[in-house]
Coordinates of C-alpha atoms in Angstrom, one line a residue:
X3 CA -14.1 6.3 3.3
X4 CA -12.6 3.1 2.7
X5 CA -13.3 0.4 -0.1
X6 CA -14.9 -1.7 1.8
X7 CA -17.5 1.1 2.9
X8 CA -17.5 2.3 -0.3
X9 CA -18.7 -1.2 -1.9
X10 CA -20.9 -1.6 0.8
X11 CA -22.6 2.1 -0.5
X12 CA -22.6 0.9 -4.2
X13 CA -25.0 -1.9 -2.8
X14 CA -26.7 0.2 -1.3
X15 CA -27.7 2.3 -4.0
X16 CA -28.3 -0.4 -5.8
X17 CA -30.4 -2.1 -3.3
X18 CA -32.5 1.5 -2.8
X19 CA -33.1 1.7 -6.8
X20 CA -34.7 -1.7 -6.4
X21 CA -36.8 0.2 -4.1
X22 CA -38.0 3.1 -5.8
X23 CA -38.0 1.6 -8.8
X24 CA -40.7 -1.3 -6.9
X25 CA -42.7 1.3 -5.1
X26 CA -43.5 3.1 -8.6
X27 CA -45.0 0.0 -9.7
X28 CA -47.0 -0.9 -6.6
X29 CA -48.6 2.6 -6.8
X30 CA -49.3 2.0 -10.1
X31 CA -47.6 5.4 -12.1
X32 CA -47.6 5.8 -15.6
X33 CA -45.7 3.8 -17.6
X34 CA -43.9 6.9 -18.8
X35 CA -42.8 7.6 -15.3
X36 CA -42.1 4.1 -15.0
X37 CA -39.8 3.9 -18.0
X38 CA -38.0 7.5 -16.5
X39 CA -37.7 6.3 -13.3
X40 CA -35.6 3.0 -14.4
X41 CA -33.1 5.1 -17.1
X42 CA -32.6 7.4 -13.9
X43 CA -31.8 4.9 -11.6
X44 CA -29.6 2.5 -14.3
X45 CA -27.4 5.7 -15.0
X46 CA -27.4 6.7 -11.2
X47 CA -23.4 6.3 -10.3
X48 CA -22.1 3.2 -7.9
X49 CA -25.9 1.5 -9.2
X50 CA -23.5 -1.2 -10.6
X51 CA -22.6 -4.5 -8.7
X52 CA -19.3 -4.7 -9.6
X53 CA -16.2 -5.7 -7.6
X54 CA -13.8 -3.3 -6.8
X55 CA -10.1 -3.8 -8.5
X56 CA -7.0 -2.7 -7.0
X57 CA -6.1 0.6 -9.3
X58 CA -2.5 0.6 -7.4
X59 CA -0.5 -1.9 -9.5
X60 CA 2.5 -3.3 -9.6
X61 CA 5.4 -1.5 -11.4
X62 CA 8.7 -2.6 -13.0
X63 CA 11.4 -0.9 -14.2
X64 CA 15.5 -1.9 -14.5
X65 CA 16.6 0.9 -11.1
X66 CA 14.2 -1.8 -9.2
X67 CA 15.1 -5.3 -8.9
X68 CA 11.5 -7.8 -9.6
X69 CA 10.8 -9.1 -6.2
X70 CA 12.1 -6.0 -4.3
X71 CA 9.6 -3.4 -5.3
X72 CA 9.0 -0.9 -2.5
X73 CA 5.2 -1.0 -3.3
X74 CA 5.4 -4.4 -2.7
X75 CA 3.5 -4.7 1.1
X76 CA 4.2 -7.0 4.0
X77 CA 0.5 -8.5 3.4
X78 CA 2.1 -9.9 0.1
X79 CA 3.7 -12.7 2.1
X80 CA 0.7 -13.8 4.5
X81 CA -1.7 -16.3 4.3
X82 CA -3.6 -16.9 1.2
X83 CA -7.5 -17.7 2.0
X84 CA -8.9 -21.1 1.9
X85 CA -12.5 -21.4 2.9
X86 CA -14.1 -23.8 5.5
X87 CA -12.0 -26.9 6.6
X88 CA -15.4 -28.9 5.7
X89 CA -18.6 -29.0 3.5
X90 CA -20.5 -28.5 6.7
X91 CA -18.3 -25.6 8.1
X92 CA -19.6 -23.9 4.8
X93 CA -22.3 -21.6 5.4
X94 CA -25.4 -22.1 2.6
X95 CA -26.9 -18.6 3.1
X96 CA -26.2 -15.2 5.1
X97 CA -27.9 -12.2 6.3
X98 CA -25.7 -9.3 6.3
X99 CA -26.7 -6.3 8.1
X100 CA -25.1 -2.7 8.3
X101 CA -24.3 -1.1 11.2
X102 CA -26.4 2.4 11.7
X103 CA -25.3 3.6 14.8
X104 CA -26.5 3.5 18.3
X105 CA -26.5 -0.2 18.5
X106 CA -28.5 -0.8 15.6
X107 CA -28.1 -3.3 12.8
X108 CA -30.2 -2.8 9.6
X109 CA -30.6 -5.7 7.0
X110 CA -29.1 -4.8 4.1
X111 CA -29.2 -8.0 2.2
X112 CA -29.2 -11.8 2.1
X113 CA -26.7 -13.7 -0.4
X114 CA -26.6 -17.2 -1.1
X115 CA -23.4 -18.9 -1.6
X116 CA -23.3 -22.5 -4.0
X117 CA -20.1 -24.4 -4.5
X118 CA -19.3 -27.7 -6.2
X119 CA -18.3 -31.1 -5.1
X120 CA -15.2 -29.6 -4.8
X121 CA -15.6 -26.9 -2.1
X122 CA -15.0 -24.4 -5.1
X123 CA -17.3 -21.0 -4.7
X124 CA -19.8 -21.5 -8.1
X125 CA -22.5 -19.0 -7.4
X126 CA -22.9 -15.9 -4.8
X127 CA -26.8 -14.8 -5.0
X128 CA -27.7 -11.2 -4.1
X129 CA -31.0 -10.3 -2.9
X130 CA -32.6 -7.3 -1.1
X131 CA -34.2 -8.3 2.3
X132 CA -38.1 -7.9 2.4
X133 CA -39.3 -4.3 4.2
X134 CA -43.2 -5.1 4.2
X135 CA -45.2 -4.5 1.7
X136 CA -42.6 -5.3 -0.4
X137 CA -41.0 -8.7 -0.5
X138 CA -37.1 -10.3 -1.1
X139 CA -36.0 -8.8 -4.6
X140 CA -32.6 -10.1 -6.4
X141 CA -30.1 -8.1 -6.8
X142 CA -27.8 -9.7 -8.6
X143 CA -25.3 -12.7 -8.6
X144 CA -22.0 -14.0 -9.2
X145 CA -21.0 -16.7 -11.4
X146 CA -17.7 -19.0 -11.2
X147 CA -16.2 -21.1 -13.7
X148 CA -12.9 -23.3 -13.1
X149 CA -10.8 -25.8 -15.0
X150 CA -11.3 -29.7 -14.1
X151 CA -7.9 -29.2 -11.8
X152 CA -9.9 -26.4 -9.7
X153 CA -8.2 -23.6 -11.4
X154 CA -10.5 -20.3 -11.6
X155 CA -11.1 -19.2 -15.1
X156 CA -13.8 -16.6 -14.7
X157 CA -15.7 -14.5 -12.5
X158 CA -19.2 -12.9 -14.4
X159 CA -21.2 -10.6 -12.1
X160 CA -25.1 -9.8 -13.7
X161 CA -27.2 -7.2 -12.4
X162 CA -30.6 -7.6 -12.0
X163 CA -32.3 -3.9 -12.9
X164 CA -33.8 -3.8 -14.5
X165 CA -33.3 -6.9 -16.7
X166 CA -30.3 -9.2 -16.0
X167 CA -27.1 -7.6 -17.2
X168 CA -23.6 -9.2 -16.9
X169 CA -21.6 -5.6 -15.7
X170 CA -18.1 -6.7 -14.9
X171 CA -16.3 -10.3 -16.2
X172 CA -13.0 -11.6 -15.1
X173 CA -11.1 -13.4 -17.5
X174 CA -8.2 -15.9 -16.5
X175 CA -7.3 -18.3 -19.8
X176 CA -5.3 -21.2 -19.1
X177 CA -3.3 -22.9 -21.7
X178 CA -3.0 -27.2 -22.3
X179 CA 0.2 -27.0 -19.9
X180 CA -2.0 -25.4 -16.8
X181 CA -0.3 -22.1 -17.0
X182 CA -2.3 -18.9 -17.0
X183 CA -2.0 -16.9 -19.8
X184 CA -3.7 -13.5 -19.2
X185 CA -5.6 -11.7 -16.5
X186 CA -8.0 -9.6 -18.2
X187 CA -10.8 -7.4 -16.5
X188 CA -13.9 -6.7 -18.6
X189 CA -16.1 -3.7 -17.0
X190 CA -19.7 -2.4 -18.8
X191 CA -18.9 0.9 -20.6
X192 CA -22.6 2.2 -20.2
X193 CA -23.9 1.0 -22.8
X194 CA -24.4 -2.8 -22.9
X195 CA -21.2 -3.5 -23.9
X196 CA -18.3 -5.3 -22.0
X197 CA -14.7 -3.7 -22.9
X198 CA -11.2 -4.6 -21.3
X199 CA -9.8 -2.0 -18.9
X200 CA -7.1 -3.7 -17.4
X201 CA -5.1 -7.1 -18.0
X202 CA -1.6 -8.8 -17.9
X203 CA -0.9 -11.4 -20.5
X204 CA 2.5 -13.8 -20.4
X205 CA 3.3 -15.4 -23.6
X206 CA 5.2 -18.3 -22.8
X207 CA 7.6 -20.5 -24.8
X208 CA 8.4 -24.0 -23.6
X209 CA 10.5 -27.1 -23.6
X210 CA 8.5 -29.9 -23.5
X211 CA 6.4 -28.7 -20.7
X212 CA 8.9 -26.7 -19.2
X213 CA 8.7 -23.2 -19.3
X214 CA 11.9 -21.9 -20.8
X215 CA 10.8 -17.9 -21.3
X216 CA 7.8 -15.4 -21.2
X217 CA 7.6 -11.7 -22.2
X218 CA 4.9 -10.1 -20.1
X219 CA 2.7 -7.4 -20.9
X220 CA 0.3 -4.9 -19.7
X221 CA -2.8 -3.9 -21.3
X222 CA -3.3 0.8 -21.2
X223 CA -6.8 1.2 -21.0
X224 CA -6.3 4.8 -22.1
X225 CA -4.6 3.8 -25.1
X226 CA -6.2 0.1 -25.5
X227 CA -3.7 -1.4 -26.4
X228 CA -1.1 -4.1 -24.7
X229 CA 2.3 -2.9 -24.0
X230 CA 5.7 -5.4 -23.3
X231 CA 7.2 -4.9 -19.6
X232 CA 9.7 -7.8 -18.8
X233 CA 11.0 -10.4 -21.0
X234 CA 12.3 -13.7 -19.5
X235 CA 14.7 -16.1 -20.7
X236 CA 16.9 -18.8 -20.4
X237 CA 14.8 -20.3 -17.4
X238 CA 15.3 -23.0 -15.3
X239 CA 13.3 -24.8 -13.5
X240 CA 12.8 -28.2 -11.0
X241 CA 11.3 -31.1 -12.1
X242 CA 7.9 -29.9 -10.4
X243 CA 8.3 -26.5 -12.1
X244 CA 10.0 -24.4 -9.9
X245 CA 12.1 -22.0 -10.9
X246 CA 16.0 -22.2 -9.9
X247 CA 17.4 -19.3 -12.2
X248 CA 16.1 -17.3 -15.4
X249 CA 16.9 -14.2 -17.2
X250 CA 15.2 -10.8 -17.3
X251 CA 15.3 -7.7 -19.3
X252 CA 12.7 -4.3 -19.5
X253 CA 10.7 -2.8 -22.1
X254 CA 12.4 0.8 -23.0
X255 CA 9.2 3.0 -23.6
X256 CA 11.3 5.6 -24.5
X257 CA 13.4 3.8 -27.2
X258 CA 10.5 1.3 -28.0
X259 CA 13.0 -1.6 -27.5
X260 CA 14.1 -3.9 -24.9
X261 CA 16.4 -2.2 -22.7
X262 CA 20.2 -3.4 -23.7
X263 CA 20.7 -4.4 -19.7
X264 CA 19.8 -7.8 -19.0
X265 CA 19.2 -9.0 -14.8
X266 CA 20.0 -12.7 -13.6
X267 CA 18.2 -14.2 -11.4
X268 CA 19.8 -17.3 -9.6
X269 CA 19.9 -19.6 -6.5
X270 CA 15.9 -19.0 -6.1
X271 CA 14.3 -20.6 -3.1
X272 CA 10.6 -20.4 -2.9
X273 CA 10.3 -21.5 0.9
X274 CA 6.5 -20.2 1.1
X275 CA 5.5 -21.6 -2.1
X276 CA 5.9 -21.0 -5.7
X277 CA 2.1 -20.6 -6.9
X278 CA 2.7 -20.1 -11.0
X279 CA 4.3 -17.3 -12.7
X280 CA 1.6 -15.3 -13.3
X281 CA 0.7 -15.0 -9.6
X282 CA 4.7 -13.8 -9.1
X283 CA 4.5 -11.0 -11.4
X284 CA 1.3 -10.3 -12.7
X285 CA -2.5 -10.6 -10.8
X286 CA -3.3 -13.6 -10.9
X287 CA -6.6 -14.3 -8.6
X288 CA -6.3 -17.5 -7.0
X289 CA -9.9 -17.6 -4.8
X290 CA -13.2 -15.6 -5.9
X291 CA -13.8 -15.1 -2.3
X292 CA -11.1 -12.8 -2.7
X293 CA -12.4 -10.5 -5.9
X294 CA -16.1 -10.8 -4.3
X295 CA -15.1 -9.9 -0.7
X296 CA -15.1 -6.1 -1.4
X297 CA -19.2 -6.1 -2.7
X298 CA -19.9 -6.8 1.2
X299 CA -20.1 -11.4 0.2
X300 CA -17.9 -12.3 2.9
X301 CA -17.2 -15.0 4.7
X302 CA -14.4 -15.6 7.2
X303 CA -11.8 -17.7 5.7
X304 CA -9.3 -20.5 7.9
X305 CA -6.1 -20.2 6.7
X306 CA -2.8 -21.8 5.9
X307 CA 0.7 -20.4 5.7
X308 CA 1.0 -19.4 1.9
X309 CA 2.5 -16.8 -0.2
X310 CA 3.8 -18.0 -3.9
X311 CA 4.5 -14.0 -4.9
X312 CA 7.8 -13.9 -3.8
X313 CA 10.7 -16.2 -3.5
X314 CA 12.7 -16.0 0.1
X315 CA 16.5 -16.3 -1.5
X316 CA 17.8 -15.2 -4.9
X317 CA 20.7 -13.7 -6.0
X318 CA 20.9 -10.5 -8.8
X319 CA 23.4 -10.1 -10.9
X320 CA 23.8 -7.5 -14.0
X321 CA 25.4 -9.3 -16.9
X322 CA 27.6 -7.6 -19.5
X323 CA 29.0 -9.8 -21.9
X324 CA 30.8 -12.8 -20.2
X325 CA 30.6 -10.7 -16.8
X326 CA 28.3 -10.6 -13.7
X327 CA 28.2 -8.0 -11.9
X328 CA 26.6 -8.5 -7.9
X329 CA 23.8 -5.9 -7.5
X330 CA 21.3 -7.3 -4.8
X331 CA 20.5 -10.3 -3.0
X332 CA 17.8 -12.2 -0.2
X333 CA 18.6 -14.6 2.2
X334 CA 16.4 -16.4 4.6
X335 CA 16.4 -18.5 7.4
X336 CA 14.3 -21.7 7.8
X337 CA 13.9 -23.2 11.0
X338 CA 11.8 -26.4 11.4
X339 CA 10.4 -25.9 8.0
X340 CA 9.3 -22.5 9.2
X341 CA 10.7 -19.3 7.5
X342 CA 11.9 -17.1 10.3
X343 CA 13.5 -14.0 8.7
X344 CA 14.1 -12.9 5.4
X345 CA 16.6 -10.0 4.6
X346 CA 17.2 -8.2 1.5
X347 CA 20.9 -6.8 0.7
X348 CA 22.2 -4.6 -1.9
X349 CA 25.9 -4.0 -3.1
X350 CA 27.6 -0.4 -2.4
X351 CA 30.2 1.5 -4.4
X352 CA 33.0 0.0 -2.7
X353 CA 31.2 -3.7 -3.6
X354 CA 30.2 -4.7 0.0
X355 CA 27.2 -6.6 -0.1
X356 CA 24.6 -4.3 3.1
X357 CA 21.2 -4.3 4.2
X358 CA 18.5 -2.5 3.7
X359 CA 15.9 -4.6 5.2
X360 CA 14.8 -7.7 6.9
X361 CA 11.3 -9.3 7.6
X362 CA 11.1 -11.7 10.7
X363 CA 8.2 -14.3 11.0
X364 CA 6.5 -15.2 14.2
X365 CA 4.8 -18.7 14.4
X366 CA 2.5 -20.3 16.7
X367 CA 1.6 -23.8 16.7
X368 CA 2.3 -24.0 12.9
X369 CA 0.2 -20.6 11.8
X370 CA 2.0 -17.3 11.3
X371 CA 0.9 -14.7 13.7
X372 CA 3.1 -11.9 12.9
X373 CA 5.4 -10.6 10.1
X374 CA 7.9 -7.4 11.8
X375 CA 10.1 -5.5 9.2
X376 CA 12.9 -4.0 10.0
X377 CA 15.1 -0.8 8.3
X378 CA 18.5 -0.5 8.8
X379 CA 19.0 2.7 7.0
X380 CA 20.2 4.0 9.9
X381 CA 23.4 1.9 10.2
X382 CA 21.5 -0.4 12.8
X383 CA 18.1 -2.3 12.9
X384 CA 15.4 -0.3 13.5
X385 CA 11.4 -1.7 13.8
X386 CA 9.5 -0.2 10.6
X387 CA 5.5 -2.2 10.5
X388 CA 4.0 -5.1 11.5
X389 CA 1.4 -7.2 10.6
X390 CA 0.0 -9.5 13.1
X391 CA -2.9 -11.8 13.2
X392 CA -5.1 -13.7 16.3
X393 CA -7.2 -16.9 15.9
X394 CA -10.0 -18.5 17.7
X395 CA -9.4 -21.6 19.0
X396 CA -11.4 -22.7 16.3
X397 CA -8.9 -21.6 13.8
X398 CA -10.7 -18.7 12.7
X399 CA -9.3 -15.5 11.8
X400 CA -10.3 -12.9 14.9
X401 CA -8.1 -10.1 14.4
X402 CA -5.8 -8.7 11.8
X403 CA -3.9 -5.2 12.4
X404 CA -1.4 -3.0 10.5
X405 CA 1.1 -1.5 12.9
X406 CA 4.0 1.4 12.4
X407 CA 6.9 1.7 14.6
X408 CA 7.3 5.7 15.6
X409 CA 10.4 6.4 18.2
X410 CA 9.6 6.9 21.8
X411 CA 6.0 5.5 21.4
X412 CA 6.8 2.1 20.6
X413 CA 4.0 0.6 18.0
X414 CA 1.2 2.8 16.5
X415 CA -1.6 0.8 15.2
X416 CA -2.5 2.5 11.8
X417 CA -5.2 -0.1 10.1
X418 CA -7.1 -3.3 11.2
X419 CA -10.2 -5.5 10.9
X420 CA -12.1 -7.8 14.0
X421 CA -14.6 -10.1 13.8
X422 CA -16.5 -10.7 16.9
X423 CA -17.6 -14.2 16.6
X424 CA -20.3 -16.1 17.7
X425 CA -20.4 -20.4 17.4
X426 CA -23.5 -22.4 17.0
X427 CA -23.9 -24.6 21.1
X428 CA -24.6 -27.4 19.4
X429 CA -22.3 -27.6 16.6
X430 CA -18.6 -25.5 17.3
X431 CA -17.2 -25.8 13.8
X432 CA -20.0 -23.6 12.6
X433 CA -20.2 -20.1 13.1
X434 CA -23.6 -18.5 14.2
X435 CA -22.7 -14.9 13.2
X436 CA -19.9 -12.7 13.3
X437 CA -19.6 -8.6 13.7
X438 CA -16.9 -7.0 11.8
X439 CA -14.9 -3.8 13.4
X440 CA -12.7 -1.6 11.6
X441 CA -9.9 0.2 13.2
X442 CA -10.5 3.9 12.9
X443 CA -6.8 5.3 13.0
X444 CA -8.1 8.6 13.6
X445 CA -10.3 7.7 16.3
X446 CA -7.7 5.5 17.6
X447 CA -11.0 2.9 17.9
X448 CA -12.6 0.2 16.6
X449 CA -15.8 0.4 14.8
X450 CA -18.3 -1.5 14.0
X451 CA -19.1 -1.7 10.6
X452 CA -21.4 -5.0 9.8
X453 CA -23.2 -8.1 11.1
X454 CA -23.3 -11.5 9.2
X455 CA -25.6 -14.0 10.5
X456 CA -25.1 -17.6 8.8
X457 CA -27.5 -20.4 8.0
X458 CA -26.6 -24.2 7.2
X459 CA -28.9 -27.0 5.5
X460 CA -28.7 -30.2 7.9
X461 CA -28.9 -32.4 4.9
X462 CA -26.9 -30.7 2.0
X463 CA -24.1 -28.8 1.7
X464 CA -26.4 -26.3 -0.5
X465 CA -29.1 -24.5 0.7
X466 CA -32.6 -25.4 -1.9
X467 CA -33.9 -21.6 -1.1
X468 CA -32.7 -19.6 0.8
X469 CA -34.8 -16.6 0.6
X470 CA -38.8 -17.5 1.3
X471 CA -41.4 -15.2 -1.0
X472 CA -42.4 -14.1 2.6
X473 CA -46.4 -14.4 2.2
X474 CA -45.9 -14.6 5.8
X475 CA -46.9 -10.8 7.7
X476 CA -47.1 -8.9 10.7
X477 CA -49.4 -6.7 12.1
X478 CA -50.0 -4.0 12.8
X479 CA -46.3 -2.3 12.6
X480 CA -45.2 0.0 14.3
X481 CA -46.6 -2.3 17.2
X482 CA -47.8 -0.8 20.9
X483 CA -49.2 -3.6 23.0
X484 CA -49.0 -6.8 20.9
X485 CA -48.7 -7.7 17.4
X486 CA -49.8 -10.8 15.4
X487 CA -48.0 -13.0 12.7
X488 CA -49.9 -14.6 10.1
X489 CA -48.6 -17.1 7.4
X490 CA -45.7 -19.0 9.5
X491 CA -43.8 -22.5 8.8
X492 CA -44.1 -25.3 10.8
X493 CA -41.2 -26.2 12.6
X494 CA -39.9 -22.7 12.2
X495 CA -38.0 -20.8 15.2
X496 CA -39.3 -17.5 15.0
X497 CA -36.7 -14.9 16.9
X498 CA -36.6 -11.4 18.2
X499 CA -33.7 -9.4 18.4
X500 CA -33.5 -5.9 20.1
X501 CA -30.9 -2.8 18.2
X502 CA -27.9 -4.3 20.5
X503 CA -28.6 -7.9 18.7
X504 CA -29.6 -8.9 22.2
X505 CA -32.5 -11.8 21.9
X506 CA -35.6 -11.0 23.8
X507 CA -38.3 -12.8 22.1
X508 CA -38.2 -16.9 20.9
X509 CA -40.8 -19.3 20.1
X510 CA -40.8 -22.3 17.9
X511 CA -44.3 -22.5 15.6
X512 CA -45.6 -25.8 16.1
X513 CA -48.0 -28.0 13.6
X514 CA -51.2 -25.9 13.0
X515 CA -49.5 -22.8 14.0
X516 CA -50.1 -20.5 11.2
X517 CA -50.5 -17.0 13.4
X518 CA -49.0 -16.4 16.8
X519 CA -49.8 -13.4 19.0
X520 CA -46.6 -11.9 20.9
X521 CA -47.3 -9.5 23.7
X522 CA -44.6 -6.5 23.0
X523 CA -45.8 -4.1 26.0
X524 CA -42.9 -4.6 28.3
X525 CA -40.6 -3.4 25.1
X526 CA -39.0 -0.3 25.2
X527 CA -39.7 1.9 21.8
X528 CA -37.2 1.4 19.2
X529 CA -36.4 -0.8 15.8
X530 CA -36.9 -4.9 16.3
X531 CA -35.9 -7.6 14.3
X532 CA -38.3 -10.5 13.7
X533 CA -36.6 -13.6 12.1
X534 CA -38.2 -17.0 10.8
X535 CA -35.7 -19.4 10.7
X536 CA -37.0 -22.4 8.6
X537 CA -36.1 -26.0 9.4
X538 CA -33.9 -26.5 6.2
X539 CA -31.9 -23.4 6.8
X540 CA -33.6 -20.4 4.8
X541 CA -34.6 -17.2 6.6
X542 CA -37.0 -14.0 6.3
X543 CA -36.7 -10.9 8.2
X544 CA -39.2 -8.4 9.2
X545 CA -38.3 -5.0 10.7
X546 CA -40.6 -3.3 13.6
X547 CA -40.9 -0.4 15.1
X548 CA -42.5 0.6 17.9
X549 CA -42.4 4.4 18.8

């Protein structure tokens, strides 16, 4: 299982304790029951909403030059995510459904997204979709918190079972020079308590407000405590604060000292963008779309060419005393302000400066469509992956696939994700809904793994509510000849969708409307979705069956 699936099955065990938990209460159990049944389910495992964080860090150590790490993937260098071009590309609210099989979508839940004047993400609302009798119930939410320059401080995520409960809490400080001083990841320890697991932390010294030196640090959970990794000095930089040259030496665990060998770094070119230093070495989250994707809150992002992790030229040289000695090196080429090909080189016994490996960038119409890199282990250039992307003419991200090179088969696709997108007729910078596919390298297929349908205030860049309390009903259900709904909206669109998503019912309730009859005997048996779509963009689902 991936981690994707896997968030999307912390949800929903989270969204099926919200369940149980309500259909105790509507049958009206004990309250010693009650108060069993909710310590079960808060202890139950993946009950949390909590984002998922990359276990696989990065690692440094002097036998591996920074910037060349071999754990270090292609993806490092693509395009960083942006959001919507516009306020009104931005969707308010969205209905995400789960795939089941056999062409069916179930709703798993609606989340409301709320940003500032800014564009900046400031909220993400969770909530269960209704399944008659019982209604919409929250889940939970996120909260955002940025610097007046737009910087992202913190991420809180609260739970809502059974009483709000903040359960996981990024930390990003920034100091009075707008340099990020730690990263640090606060996650519940079961007991109503938030403790650090996992940070970085750069202690800077400055000139003015250049940054001269930093020692970084990582924080051992298992030991909780932070340890020193890399020590920088002597740093120089441009007068917009990029660096040109510094000097860098490693923690010696062993001798619990820095490590007498000191690296520099010089003639550092940052053609894709210098970001800050903590987004070079440590993990820095620049977007919270990005740490809230995984919990199944997605949206799909335009992009721009971006990627301030790695510089695309520098040289490496050990220094002893007065001497330097040549020990690895990247060059790049840069062809109408477009990187084209990177390729790193390291210096053999006899001091000849060869390569080990190149990356070449493939561009159309100003967005990069492709990275290919290339080993030359074998005394000449041989393709080793690829990462390539499509757009919609739209500028939306369609497809994104991992590829391997294997001899005499030519490229093996090992990993992807497609979004099958749908735009609104009447307004083609929005999307209507998009299903995502997964490549299944096993299967050699692609799968379908979710449906998000999107909603959008005409008025405000913010939906006021986006999940009704759904006093509107249906009935009976299951259904058999025709079915009646009572409560409606005026001015509503009330829709019908079969398991496939194809649309076989639509009506719009008019003034004085408040039930409709809908004949159903021509449908063949199976699950149905009824949507109300309300004029100022919030939405309620009902499931039917007929058998």
């Amino acid at each position: 299982m991936n981690s994707q699936s896997a968030s999307y099955k912390c949800l929903e065990h989270a969204s099926q304790a919200y369940r149980f938990l309500l259909m105790v209460l509507f049958f009206g159990l004990s309250q010693n029951a009650q108060a069993q049944t909710t310590q079960t389910i808060a202890q139950k495992p993946g009950s949390k909403w909590t984002p998922k964080v990359a276990q696989e860090r990065r690692t440094y150590s002097p036998g591996q030059p920074l910037f060349m790490s071999k754990n270090r993937g292609v993806r490092e260098y693509l395009h960083r995510n942006l959001g919507r071009t516009s306020a009104s590309a931005n969707p308010d609210s969205v209905l995400m459904e789960e795939y089941q099989g056999g062409g069916l979508f179930e709703p798993a839940f609606h989340y409301r997204l709320v940003r500032n004047s800014a564009g900046k993400l400031t909220q993400a609302r969770l909530w269960t979709p209704p399944s008659p009798p019982l209604p919409a119930f929250p889940v939970g939410q996120a909260v955002m918190n940025y610097t007046a320059q737009g910087q992202l401080l913190q991420v809180s995520f609260f739970e809502s079972l059974p009483t709000t409960v903040e359960t996981f809490r990024l930390m990003q400080p920034i100091d009075s020079r707008g340099n990020c001083t730690s990263v640090r990841y606060l996650e519940d320890d079961g007991n109503g308590n938030l403790v650090l697991s996992m940070g970085d932390s750069l202690a800077y010294t400055y000139m003015g407000n250049a940054v001269t030196g930093f020692v970084y640090r990582e924080y051992n959970g298992d030991l909780s405590q932070w340890e020193p990794s890399l020590r920088a000095s002597a740093v120089i930089s441009t007068a917009n604060g990029i660096p040109t040259s510094f000097d860098l030496e490693f923690w010696d665990e062993t001798a619990g000292t820095w490590s007498p060998l000191k690296f520099r770094y010089g003639n550092l070119s940052w053609d894709l963008g210098f970001g800050s230093w903590m987004q070079s070495i440590g993990e820095y989250v620049v977007a919270a779309e990005d740490l809230i994707a995984p919990e199944g809150i997605m949206d799909l992002h335009r992009l721009r060419p971006s990627g301030p992790t790695e510089p695309t030229r520098f040289l490496v040289q050990l220094v002893s005393g007065p001497l330097l000695t040549p020990l690895a090196r990247r060059n790049s080429v840069v062809s109408g302000g477009l990187l084209q090909q990177m390729t790193d080189q390291e210096v053999d016994s006899a001091n000849q400066w060869f390569s080990t490996s190149r990356s070449q960038f493939a561009w159309n119409a100003g967005v990069l469509s492709s990275i290919t890199v290339q080993d030359s282990s074998s005394g000449s250039w041989v393709n080793d992956i690829r990462d390539s992307r499509t757009y919609t003419s739209n500028g939306d991200l369609q497809v994104q696939k991992g590829e391997e090179f294997v001899l005499g088969q030519g490229w093996i696709t090992d990993s992807g994700s497609e979004a099958v997108i749908s735009y609104n007729p009447s307004n083609p910078s929005r999307i209507a809904s998009w299903i995502r596919k997964e490549y299944d390298s096993f299967g050699s297929s692609w799968d379908t793994v979710s449906r998000y349908t999107l909603f959008y205030s005409p008025t405000t860049s913010v939906c006021p509510s986006c999940i009704t309390t759904d006093r509107w009903s249906v009935y009976p259900n299951p259904i058999a000849h025709q079915f009646e709904v009572q409560g409606l909206t005026a001015g509503a669109q009330l829709r019908v969708t079969d398991a496939t998503g194809r649309e076989i019912h639509q009506v719009g309730v008019k003034e004085g409307d408040a039930s409709l009859r809908i004949d159903c005997s021509t449908w063949a048996p199976g699950w149905y979705l009824l949507q109300q779509m309300e004029a100022e963009g919030r939405v309620s689902v009902y499931r039917l069956l007929k058998p």
